[in-house]
PDB file of C-alpha atoms in Angstrom:
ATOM      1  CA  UNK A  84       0.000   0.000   0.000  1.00  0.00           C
ATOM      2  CA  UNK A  85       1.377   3.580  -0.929  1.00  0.00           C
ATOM      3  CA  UNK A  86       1.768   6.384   1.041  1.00  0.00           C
ATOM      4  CA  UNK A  87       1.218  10.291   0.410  1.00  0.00           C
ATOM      5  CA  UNK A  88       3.013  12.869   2.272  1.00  0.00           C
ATOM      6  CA  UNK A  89       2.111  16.572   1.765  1.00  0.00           C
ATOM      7  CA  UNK A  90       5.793  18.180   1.867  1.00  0.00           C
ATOM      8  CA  UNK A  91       3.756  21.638   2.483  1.00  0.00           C
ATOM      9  CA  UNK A  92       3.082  20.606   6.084  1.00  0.00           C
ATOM     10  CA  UNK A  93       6.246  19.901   8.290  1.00  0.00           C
ATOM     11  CA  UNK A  94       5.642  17.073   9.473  1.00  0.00           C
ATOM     12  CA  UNK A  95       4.189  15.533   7.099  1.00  0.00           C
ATOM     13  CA  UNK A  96       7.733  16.774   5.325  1.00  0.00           C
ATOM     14  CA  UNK A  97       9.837  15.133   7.965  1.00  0.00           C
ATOM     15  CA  UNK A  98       7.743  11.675   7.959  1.00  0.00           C
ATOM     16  CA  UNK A  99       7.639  11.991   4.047  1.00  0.00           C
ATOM     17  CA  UNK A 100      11.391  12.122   3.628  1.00  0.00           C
ATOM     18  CA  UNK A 101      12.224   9.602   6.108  1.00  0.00           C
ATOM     19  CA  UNK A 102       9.954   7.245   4.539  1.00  0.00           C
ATOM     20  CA  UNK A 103      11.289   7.797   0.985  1.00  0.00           C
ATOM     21  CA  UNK A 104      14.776   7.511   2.463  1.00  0.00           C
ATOM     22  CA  UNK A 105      13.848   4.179   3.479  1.00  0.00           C
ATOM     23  CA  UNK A 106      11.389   3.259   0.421  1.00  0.00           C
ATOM     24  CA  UNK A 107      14.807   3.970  -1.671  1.00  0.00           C
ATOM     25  CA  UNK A 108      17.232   1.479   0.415  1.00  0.00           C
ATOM     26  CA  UNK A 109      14.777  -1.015   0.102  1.00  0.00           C
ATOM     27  CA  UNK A 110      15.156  -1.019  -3.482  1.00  0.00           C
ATOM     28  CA  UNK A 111      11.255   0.493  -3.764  1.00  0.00           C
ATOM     29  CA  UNK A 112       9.954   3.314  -5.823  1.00  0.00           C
ATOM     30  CA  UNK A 113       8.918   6.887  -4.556  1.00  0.00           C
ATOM     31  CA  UNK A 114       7.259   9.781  -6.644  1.00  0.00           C
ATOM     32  CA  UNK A 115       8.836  13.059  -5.812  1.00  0.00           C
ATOM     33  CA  UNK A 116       8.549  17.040  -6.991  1.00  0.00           C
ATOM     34  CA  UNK A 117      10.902  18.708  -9.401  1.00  0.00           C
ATOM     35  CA  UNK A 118      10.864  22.360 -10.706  1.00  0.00           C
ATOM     36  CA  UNK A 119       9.462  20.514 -14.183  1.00  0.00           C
ATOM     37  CA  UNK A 120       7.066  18.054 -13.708  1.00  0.00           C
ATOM     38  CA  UNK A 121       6.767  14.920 -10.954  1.00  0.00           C
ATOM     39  CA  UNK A 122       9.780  12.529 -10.611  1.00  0.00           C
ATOM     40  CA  UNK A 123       9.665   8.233 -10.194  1.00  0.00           C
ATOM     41  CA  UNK A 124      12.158   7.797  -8.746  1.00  0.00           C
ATOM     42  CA  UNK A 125      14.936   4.746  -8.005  1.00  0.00           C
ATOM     43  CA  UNK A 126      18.394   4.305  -5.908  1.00  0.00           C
ATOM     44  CA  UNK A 127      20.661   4.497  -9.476  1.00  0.00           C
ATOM     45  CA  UNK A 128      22.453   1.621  -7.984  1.00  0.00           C
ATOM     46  CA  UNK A 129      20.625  -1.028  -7.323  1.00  0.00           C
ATOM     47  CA  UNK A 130      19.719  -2.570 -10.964  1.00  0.00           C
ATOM     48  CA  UNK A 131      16.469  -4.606  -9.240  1.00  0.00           C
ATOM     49  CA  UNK A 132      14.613  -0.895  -8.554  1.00  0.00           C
ATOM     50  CA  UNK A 133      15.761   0.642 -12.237  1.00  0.00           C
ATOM     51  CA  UNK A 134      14.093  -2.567 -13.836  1.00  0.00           C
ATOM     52  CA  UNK A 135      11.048  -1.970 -11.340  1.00  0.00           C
ATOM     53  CA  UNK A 136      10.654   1.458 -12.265  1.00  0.00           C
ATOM     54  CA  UNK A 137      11.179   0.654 -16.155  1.00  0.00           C
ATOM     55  CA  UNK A 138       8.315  -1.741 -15.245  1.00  0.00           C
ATOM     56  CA  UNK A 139       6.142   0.687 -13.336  1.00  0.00           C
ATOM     57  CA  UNK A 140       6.104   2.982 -15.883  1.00  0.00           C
ATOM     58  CA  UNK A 141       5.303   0.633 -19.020  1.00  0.00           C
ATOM     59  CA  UNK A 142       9.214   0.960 -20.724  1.00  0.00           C
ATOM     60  CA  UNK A 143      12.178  -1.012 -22.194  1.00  0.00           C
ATOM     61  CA  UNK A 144      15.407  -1.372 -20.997  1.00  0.00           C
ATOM     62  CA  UNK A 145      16.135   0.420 -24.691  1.00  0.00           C
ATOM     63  CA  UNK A 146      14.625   3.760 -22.946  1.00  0.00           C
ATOM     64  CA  UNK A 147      17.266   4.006 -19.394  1.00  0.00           C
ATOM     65  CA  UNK A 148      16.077   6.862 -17.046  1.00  0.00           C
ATOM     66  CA  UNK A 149      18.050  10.009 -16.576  1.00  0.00           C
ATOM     67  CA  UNK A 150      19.970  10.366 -13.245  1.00  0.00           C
ATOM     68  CA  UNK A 151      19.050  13.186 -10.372  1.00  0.00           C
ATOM     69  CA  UNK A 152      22.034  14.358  -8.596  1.00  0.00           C
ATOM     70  CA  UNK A 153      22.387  17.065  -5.930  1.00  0.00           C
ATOM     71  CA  UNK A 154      24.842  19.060  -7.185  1.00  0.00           C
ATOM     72  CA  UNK A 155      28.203  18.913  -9.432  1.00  0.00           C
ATOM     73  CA  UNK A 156      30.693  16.526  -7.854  1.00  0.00           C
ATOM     74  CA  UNK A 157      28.373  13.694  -8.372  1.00  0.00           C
ATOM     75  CA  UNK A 158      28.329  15.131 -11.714  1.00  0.00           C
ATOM     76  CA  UNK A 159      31.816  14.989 -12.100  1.00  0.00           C
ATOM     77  CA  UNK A 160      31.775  11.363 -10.407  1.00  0.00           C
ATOM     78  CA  UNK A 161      29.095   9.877 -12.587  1.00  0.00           C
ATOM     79  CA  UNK A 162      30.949  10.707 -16.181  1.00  0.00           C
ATOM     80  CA  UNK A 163      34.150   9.812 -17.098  1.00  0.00           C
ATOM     81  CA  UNK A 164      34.550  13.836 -18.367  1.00  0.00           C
ATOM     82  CA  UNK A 165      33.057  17.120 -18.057  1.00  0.00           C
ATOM     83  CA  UNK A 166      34.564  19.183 -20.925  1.00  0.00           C
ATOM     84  CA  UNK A 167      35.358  22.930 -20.538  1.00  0.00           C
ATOM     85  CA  UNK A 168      31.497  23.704 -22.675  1.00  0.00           C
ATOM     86  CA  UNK A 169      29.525  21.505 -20.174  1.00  0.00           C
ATOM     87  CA  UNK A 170      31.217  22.806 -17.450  1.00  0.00           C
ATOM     88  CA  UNK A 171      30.245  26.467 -18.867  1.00  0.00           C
ATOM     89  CA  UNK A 172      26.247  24.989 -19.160  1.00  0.00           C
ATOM     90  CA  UNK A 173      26.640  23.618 -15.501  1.00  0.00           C
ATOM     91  CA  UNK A 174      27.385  26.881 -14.404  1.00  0.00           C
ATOM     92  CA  UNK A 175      24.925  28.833 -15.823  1.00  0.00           C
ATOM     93  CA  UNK A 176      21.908  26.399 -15.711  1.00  0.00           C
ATOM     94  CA  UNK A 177      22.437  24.336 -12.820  1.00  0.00           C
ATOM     95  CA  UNK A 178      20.219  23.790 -10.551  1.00  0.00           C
ATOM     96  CA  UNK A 179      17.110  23.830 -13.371  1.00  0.00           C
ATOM     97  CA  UNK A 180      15.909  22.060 -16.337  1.00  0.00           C
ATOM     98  CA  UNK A 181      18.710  20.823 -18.114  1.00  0.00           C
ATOM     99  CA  UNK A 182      19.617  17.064 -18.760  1.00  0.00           C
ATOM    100  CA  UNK A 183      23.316  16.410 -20.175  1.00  0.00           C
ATOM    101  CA  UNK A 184      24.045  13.506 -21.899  1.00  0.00           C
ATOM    102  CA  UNK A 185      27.661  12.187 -21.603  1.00  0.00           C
ATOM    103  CA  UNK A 186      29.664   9.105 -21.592  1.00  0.00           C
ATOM    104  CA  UNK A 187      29.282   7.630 -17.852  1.00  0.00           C
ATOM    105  CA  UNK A 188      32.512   6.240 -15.819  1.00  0.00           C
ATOM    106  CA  UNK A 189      33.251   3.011 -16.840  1.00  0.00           C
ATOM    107  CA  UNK A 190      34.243   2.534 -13.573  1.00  0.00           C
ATOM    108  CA  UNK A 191      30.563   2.589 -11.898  1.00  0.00           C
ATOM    109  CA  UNK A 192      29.104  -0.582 -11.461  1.00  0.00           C
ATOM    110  CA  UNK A 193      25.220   0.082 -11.990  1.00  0.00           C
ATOM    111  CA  UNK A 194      22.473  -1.080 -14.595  1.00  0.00           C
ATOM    112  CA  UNK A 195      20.156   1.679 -15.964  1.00  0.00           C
ATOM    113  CA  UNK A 196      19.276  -0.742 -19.248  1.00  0.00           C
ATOM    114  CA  UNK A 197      21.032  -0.179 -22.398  1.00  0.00           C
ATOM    115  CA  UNK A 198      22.670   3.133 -22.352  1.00  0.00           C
ATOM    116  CA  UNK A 199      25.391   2.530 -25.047  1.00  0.00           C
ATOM    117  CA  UNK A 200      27.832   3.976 -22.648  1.00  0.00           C
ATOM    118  CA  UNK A 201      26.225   6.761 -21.628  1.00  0.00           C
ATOM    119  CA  UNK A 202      24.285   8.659 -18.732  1.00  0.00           C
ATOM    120  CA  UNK A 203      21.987  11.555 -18.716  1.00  0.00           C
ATOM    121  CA  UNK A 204      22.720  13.421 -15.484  1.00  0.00           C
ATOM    122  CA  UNK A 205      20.129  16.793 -14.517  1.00  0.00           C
ATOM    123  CA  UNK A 206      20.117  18.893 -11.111  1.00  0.00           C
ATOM    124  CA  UNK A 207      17.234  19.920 -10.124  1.00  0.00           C
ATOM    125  CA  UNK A 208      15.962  23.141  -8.988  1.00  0.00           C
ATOM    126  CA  UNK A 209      13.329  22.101  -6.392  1.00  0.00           C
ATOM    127  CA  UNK A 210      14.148  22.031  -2.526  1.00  0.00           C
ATOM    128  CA  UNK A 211      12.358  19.085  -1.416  1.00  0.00           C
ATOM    129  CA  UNK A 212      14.477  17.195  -4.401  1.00  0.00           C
ATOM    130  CA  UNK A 213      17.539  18.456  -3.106  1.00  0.00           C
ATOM    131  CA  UNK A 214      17.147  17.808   0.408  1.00  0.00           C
ATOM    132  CA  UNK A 215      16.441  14.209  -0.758  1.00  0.00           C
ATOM    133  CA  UNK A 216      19.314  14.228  -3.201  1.00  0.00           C
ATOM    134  CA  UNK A 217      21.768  14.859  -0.651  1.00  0.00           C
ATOM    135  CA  UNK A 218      20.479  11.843   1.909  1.00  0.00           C
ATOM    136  CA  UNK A 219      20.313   8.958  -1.127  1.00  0.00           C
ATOM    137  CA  UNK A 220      22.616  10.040  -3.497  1.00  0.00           C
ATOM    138  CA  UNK A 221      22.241   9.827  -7.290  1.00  0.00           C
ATOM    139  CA  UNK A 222      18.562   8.291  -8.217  1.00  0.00           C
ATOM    140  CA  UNK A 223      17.453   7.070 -11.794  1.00  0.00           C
ATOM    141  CA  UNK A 224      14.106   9.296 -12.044  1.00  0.00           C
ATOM    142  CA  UNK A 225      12.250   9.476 -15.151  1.00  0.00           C
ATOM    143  CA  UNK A 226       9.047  11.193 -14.874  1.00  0.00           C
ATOM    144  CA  UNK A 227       6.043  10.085 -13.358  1.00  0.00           C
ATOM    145  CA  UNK A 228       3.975   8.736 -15.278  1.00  0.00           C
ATOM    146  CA  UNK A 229       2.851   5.634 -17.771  1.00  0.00           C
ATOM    147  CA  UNK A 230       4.631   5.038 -21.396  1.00  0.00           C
ATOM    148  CA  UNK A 231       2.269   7.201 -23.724  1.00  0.00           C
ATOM    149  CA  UNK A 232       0.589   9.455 -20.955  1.00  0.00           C
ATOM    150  CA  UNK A 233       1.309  13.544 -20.594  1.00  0.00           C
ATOM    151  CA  UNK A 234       3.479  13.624 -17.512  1.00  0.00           C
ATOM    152  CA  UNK A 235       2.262  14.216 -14.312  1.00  0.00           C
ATOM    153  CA  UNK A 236       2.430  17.652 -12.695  1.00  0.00           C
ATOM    154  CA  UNK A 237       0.926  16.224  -9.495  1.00  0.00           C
ATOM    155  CA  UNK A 238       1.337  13.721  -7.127  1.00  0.00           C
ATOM    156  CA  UNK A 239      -2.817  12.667  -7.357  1.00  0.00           C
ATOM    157  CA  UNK A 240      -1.981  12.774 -11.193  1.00  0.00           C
ATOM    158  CA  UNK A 241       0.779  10.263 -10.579  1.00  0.00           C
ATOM    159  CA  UNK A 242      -0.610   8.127  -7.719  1.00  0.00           C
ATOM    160  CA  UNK A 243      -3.710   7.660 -10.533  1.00  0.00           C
ATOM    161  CA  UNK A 244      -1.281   6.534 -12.794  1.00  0.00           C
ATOM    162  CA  UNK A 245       1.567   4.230 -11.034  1.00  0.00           C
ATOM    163  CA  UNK A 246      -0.750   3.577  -7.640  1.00  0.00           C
ATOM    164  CA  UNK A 247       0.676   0.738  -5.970  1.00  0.00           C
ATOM    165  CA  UNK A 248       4.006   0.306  -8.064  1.00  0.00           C
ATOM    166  CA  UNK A 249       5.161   3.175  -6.384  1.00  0.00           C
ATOM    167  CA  UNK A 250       5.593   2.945  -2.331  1.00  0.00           C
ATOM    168  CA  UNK A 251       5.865   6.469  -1.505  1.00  0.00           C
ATOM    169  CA  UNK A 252       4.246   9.651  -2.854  1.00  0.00           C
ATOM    170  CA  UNK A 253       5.976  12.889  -1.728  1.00  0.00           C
ATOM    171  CA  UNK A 254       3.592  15.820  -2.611  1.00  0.00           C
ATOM    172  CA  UNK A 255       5.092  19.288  -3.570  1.00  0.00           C
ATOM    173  CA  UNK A 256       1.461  21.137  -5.045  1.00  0.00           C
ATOM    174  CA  UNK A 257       1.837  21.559  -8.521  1.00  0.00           C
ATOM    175  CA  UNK A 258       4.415  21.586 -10.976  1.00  0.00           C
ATOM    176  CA  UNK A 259       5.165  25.243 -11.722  1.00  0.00           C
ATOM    177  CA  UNK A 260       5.890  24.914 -15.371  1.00  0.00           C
ATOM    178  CA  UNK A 261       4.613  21.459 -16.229  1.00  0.00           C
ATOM    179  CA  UNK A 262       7.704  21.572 -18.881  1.00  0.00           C
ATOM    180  CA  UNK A 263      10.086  18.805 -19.118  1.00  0.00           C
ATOM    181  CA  UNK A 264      13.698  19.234 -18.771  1.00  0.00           C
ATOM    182  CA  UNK A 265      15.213  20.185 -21.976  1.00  0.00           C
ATOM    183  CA  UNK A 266      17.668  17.079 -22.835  1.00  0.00           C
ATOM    184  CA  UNK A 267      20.960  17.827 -24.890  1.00  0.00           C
ATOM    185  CA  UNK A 268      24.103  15.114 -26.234  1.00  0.00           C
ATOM    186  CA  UNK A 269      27.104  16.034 -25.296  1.00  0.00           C
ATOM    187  CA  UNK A 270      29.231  13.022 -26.089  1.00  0.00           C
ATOM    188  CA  UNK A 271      31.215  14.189 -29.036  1.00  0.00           C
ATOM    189  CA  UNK A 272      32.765  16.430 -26.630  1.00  0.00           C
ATOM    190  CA  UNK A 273      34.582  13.293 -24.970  1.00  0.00           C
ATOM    191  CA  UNK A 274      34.185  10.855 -27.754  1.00  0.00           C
ATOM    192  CA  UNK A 275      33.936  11.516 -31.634  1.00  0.00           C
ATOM    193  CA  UNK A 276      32.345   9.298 -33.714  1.00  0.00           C
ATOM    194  CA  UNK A 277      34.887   7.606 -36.472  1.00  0.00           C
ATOM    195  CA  UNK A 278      32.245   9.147 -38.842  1.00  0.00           C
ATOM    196  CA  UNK A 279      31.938  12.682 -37.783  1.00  0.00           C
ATOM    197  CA  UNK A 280      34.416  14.833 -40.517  1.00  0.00           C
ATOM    198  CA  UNK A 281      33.061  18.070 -38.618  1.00  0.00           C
ATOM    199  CA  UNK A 282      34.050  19.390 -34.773  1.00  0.00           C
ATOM    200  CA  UNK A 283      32.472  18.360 -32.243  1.00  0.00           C
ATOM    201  CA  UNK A 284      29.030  19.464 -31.439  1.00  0.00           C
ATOM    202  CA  UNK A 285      26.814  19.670 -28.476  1.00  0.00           C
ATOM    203  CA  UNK A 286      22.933  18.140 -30.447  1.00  0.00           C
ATOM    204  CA  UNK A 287      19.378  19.057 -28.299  1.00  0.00           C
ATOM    205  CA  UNK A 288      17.869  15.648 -28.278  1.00  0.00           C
ATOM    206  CA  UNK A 289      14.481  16.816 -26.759  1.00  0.00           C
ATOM    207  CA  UNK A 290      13.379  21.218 -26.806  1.00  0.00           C
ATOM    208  CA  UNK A 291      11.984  22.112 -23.285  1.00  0.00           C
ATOM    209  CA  UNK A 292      12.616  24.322 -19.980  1.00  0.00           C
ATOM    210  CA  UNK A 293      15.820  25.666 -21.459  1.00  0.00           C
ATOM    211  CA  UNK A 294      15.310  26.971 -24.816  1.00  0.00           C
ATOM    212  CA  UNK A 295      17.845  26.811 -28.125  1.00  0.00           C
ATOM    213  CA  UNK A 296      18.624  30.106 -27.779  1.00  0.00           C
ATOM    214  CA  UNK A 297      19.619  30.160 -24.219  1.00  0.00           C
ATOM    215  CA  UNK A 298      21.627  27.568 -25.062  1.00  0.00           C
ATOM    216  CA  UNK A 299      23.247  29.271 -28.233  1.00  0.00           C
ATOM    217  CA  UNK A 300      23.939  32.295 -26.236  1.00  0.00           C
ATOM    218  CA  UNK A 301      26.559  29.900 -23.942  1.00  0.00           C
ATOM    219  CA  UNK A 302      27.358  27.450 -26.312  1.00  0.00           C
ATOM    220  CA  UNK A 303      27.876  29.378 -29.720  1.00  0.00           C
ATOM    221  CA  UNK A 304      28.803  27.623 -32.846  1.00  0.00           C
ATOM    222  CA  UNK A 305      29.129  24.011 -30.385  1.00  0.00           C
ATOM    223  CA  UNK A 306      25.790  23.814 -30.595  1.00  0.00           C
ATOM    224  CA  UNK A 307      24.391  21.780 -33.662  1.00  0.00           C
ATOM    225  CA  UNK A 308      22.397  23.538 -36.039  1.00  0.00           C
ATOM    226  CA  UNK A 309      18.277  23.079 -36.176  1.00  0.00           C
ATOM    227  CA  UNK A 310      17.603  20.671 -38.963  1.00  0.00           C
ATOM    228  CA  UNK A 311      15.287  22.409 -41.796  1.00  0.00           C
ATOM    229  CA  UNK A 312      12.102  20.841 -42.859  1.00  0.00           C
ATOM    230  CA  UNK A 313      13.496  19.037 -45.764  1.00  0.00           C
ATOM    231  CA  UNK A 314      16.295  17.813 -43.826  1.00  0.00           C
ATOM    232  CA  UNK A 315      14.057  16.458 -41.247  1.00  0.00           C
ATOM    233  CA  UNK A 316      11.841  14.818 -43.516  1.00  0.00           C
ATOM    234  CA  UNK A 317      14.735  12.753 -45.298  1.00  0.00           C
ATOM    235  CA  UNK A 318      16.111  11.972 -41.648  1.00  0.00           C
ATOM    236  CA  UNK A 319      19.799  13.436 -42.563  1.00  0.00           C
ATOM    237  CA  UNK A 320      21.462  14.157 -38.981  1.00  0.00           C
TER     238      UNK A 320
END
């Protein structure tokens, strides 16, 4: 049976975090608030709660969550680089709605399905995400709701959706934007493909809190170009 906690009463807050500190060891699933839309949410490590929240939400290991962290040294220990123009994003859009994809540290032994390689790592910019950040560590949090359904920007919305898959429901009122994190490739910054003739460049995978033109204005000629309608329509990269 699930569990609701409104995070806008104390202690409700204080219960609510202690029992999604201990929903997470247990390898369970908790729902949680972001500044962009509701959070399910799984201990990174522990490849037994990744699969359970691929299987909560309806997905295949061929779509691995993104990773919450707390702040920039578990950036920095989750990849195996942060180049000089990811560092410059970090800076200027960190804590907010920003996921980074990069080649993860080969070194990590963890299971979040089949992610070529890679990790896509995000800071949030929401306090009761944070505070929980800090007391897990990194969790694999994709957002809250089923494969195919608008994400949630509630915790009833969610708790309608996932119910019982989910253990514990941390409620933060509604989403203020409702706008998904804005999801960008940065792996040719590390690693270039045998095929790319060009330089490097930094490719938006998915438009959405942070728009293409805040990210020109840090990024500059790094960033990859928006494909025109013809291109799109033949599929050239």
């Amino acid at each position: 049976m699930s569990s609701l906690f409104d995070c806008g009463d104390e202690a409700q807050l204080l219960a609510g975090m202690r029992h999604a500190r201990q929903a997470i060891a247990r390898g369970e699933l908790i729902v949680m608030p972001t500044d962009t839309v509701y959070g399910i949410a799984a201990d990174a490590f522990t490849p037994a709660a990744v699969q359970r929240l691929l299987d909560a939400k309806g997905r295949g290991r061929d779509q691995p969550p993104p990773v919450l962290v707390s702040g920039q040294s578990a950036l920095a220990a989750l990849v195996e680089e942060v180049p000089e123009p990811v560092q410059r994003l970090v800076d200027e859009l960190w804590p907010g709605g920003l996921t980074i994809v990069l080649p993860a540290q080969p070194s990590l032994s963890w299971d979040l399905g089949d992610t070529l390689g890679t990790v896509a790592v995000r800071m949030p910019d929401q306090r009761v995400a944070l505070e929980l950040l800090a007391e897990t560590g990194p969790l694999a949090v994709s957002s809250a709701n089923l494969t195919g359904k608008s994400a949630a920007v509630s915790a009833e919305q969610a708790r309608a959706m996932l119910g019982d898959s989910v253990s514990v429901y941390l409620d933060g009122g509604t989403s203020e934007t409702g706008i998904p994190s804005t999801i960008i490739d940065a792996t040719t910054l590390v690693h270039r493909r045998a095929d790319d003739a060009g330089e490097p460049r930094v490719r938006i995978l998915r438009e959405g809190a942070v728009t293409r033109r805040r990210l020109e204005s840090i990024l500059g000629e790094l960033l990859e170009p928006r494909l025109s309608s013809a291109d799109a329509a033949d599929g050239t990269a």
